[in-house]
Short mmCIF file of C-alpha atoms in Angstrom, two decimals:
data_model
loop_
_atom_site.label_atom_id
_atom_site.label_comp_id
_atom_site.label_asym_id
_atom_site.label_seq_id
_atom_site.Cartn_x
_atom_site.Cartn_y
_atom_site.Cartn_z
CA UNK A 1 5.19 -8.76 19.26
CA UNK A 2 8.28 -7.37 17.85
CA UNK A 3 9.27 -4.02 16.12
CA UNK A 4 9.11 -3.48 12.10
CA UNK A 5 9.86 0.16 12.41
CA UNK A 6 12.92 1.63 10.42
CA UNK A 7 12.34 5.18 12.42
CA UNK A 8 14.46 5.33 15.36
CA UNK A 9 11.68 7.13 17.47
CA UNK A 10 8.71 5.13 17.13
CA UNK A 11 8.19 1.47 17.46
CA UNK A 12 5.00 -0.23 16.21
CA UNK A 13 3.84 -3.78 17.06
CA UNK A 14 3.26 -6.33 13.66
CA UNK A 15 1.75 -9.08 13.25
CA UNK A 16 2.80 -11.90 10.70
CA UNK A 17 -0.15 -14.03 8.52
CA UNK A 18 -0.55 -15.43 5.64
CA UNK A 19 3.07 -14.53 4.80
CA UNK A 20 2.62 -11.24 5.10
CA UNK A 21 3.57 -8.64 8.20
CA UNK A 22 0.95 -6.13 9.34
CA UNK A 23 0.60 -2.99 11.51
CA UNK A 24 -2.63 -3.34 13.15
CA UNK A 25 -3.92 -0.29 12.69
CA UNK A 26 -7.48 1.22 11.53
CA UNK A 27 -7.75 4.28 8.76
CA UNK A 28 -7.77 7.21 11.32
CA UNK A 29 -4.99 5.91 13.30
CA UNK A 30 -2.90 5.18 10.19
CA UNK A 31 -3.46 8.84 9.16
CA UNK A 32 -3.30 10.16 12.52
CA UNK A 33 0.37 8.26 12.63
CA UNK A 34 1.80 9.49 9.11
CA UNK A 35 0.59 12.94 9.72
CA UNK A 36 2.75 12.91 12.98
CA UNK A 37 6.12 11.62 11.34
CA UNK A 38 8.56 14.86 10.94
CA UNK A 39 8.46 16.06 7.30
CA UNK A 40 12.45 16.01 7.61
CA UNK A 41 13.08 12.70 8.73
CA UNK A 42 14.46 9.91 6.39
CA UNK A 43 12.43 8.65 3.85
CA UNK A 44 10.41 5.45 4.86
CA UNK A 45 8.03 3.05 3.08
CA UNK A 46 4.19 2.45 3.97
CA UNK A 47 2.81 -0.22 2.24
CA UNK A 48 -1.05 -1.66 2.27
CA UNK A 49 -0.67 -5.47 1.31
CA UNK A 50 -3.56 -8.10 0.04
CA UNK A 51 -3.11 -11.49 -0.98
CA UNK A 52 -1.25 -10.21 -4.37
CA UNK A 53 1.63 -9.25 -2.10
CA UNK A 54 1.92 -13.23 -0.22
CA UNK A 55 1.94 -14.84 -4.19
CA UNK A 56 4.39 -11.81 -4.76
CA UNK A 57 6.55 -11.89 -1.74
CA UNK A 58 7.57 -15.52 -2.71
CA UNK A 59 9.15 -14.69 -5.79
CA UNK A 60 10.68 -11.63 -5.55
CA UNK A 61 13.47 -10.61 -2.76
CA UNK A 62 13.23 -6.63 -3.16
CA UNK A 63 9.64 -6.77 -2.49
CA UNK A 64 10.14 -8.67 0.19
CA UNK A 65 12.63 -6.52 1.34
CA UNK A 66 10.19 -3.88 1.73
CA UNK A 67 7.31 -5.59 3.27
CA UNK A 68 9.85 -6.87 5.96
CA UNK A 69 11.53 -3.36 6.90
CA UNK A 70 8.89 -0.57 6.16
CA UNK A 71 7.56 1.94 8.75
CA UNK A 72 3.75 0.87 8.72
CA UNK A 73 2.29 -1.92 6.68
CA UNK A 74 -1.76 -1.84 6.94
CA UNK A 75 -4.04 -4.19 6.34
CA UNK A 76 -5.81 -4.08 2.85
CA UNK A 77 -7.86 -7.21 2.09
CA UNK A 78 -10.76 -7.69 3.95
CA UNK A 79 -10.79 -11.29 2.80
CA UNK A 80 -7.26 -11.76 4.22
CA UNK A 81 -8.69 -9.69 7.71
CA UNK A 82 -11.90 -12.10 7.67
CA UNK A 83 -9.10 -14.93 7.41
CA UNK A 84 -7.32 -13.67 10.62
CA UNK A 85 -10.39 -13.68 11.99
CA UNK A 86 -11.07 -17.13 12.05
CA UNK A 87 -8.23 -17.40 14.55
CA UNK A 88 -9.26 -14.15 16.64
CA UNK A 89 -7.02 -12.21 15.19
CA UNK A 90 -8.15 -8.35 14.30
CA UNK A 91 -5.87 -7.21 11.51
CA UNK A 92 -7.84 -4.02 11.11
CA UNK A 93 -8.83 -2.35 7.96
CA UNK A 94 -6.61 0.99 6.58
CA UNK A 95 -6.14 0.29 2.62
CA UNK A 96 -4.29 2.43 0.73
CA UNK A 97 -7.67 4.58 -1.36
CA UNK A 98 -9.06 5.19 2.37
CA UNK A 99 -5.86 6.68 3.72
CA UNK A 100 -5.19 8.65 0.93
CA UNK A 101 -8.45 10.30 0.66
CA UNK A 102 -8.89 11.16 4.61
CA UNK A 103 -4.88 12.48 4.25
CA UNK A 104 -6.21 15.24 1.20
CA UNK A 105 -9.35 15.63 3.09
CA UNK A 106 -7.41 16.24 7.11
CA UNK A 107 -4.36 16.75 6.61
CA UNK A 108 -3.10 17.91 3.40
CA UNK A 109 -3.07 21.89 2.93
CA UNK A 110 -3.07 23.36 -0.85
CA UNK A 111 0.35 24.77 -0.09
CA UNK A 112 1.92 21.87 1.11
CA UNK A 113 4.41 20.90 -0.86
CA UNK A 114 3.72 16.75 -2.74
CA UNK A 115 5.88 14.72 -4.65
CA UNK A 116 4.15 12.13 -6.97
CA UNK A 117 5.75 9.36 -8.69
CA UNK A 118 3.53 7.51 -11.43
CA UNK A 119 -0.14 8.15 -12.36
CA UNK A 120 -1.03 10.32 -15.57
CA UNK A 121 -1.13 14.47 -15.80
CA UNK A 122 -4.41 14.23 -16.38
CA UNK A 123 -5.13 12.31 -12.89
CA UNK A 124 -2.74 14.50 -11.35
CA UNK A 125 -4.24 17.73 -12.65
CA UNK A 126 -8.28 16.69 -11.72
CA UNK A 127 -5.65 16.01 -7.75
CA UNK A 128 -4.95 19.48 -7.77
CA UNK A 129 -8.15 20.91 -9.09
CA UNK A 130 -10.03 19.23 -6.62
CA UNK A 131 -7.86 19.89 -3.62
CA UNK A 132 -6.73 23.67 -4.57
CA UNK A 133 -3.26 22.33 -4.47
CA UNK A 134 -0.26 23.85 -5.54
CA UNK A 135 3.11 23.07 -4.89
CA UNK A 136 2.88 19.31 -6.45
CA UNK A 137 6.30 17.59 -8.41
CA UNK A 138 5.18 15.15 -10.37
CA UNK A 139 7.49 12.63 -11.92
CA UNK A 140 6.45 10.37 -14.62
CA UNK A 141 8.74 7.05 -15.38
CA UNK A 142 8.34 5.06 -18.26
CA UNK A 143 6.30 1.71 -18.40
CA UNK A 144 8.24 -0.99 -16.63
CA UNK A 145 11.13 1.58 -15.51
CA UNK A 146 11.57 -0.66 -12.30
CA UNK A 147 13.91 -2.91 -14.61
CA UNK A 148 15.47 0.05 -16.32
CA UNK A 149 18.67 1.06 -14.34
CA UNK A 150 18.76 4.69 -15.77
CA UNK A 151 14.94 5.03 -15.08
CA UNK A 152 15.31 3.95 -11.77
CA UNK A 153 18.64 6.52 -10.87
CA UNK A 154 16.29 9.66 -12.39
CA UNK A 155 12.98 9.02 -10.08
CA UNK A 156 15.42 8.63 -7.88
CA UNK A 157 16.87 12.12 -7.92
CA UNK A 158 13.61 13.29 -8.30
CA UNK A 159 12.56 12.59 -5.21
CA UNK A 160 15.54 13.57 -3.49
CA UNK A 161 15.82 16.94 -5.23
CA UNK A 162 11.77 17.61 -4.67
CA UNK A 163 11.26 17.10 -0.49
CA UNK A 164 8.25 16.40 0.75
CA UNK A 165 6.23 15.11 3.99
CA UNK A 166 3.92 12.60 1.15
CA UNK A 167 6.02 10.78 -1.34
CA UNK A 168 2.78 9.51 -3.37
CA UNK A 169 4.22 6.16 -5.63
CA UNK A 170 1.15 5.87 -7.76
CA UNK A 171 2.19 2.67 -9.17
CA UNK A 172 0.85 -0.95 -8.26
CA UNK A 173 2.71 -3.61 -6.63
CA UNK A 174 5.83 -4.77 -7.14
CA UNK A 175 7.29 -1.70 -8.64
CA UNK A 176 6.06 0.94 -5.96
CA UNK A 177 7.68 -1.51 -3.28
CA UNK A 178 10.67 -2.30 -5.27
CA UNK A 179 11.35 1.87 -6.07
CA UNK A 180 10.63 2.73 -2.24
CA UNK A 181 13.43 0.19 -1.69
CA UNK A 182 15.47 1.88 -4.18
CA UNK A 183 15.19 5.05 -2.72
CA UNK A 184 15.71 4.28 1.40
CA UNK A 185 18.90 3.06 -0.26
CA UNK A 186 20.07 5.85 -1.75
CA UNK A 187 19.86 8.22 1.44
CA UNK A 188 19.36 11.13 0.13
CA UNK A 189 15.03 11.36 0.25
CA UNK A 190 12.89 12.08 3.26
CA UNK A 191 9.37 11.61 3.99
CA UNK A 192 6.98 8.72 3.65
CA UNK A 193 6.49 6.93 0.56
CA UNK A 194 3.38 6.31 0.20
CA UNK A 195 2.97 2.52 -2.38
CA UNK A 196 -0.68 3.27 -3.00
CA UNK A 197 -1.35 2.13 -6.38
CA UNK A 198 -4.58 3.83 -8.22
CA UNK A 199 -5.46 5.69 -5.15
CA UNK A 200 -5.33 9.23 -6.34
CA UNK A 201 -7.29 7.56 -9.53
CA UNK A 202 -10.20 6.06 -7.03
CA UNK A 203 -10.47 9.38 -5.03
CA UNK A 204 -10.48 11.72 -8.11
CA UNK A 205 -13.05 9.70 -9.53
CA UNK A 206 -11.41 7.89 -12.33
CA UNK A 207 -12.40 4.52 -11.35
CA UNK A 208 -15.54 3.14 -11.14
CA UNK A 209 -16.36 2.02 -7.55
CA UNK A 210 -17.54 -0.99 -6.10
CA UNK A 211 -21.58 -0.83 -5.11
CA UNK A 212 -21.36 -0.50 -0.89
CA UNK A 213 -22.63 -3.97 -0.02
CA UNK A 214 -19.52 -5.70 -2.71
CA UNK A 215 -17.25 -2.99 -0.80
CA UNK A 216 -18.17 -4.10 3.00
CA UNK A 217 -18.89 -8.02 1.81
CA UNK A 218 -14.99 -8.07 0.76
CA UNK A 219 -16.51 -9.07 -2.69
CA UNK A 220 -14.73 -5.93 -4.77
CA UNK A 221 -12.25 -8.35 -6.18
CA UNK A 222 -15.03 -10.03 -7.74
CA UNK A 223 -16.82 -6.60 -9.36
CA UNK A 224 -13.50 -5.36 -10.32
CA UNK A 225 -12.72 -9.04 -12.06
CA UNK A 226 -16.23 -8.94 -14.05
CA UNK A 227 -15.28 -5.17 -14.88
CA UNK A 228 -11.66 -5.68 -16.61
CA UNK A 229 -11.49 -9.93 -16.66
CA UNK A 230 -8.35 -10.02 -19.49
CA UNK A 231 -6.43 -7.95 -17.44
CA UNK A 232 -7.42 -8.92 -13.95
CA UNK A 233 -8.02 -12.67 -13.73
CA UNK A 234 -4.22 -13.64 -12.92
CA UNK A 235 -4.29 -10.86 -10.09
CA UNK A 236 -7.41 -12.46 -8.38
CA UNK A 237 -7.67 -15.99 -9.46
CA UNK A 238 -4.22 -16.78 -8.93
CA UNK A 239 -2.09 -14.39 -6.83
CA UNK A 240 -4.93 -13.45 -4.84
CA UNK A 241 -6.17 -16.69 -4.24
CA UNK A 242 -2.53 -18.32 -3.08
CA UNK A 243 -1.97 -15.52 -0.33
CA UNK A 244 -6.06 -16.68 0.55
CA UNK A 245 -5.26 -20.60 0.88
CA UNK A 246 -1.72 -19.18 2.64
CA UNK A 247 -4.36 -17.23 5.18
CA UNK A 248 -6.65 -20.38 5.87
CA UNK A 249 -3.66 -22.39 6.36
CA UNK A 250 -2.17 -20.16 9.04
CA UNK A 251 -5.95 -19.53 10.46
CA UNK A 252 -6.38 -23.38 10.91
CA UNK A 253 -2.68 -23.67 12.45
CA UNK A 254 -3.36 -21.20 14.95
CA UNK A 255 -7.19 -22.66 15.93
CA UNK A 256 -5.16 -26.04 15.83
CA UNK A 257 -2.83 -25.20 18.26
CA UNK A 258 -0.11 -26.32 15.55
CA UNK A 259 1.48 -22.40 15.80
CA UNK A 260 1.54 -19.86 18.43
CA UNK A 261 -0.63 -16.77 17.28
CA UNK A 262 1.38 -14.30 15.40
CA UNK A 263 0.53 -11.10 17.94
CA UNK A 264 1.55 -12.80 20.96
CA UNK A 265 -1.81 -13.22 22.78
#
């Protein structure tokens, strides 16, 4: 195994499949982890990929970038973990919606002080109703400000001039990725940044939910496809399913003996 960490004090194992590279590590020791990191130390990415992120990856180097060089990346496709599995390898579980919710409901205090980048006032208002917090910044870019230079520079000084131990980037992927990236380089910010997509949105119950047994079967891909097909079918049916046939591929290398395994076992 070798060492993805960008924080000079801790060193975390990774695994690479299906493209992608992964900190093996379940919900409560991902939260456990990010809770530990000093509130003043330099900003650093954690990232949750799924099969999206291997199509993405491909074609676009800042993403990349990120994926290669953040702090933690966990594991947040079961169908990519069940993939793993095939060639014993445990990939663990930690998405982005489980962290976040065991972070507001462990380890974040109503006076500790957020920064939130992305996601409406009105999602970020039911957040602080429902937590009792109250020291949240919350910065909202405009749509597609990833490609706008100017947009970019001001979330950007946002987060520098608004510290924080949680950098929340409620956006999906590849702009929360590609802005994290953005950030580390201009050296001012510290904290985590935490790419998390709709999170806050799932946990202050904006989105519908999966039924348990689509949840646990890895089949919430398919409910949220049925849900929101126009806008979903590319994600699922062809980004999601390339970084699945990139998963099976590695899987049978591995059970072939065509490739070492990817942990080092």
């Amino acid at each position: 195994m070798t060492s993805g960490s960008t924080d000079p004090e801790t060193v975390w194992p990774e695994v690479r499949f299906a493209g992608l590279r992964f900190t093996p590590l379940g919900v409560e020791e991902t939260v456990v982890t990010l809770a530990g990191r000093p509130a003043d130390a330099p900003f650093v990415a954690f990232v949750t990929p799924n099969a999206e992120h291997a199509f993405l990856r491909r074609h676009d180097a800042l993403f990349r970038d990120c994926g290669d060089t953040c702090w933690i990346s966990t594991n947040d496709s079961r169908i990519i973990g069940r993939a793993a599995l095939l060639a014993g390898i445990d990939l663990k579980f930690a998405p982005g919606a489980y962290v976040v919710d065991r972070l507001f409901r462990a380890v974040i205090g109503p006076d500790d002080a957020l920064t939130i980048v992305g996601a409406t006032t009105e999602v970020i208002d039911k957040l602080k109703a429902q937590f009792g917090l109250t020291r949240v910044a919350h910065h909202i870019p405009p749509m597609g400000f990833i490609n706008m230079p100017d947009a970019v520079a001001e979330a950007v000084a946002f987060v520098a001039a608004h510290p924080a131990r949680f950098v929340f980037i409620a956006m999906g992927p590849p702009q929360s990725e590609k802005f994290c990236q953005h950030v580390i380089a201009d050296g001012r910010s510290v904290g985590v940044g935490l790419c998390i997509g709709s999170s806050i949105n799932v946990i202050t119950g904006g989105s519908d939910p999966a039924p348990d047994w689509m949840e646990h079967s890895g089949l919430v891909w398919l409910y949220r496809l049925v849900k929101e097909p126009r806008r979903l079918w590319k994600r699922y049916l062809v980004r999601g399913m390339v970084g699945l046939g990139l998963g099976l591929r590695d899987a049978a290398a591995i059970r072939l003996g065509l490739r070492p395994r990817p942990d080092g076992f």
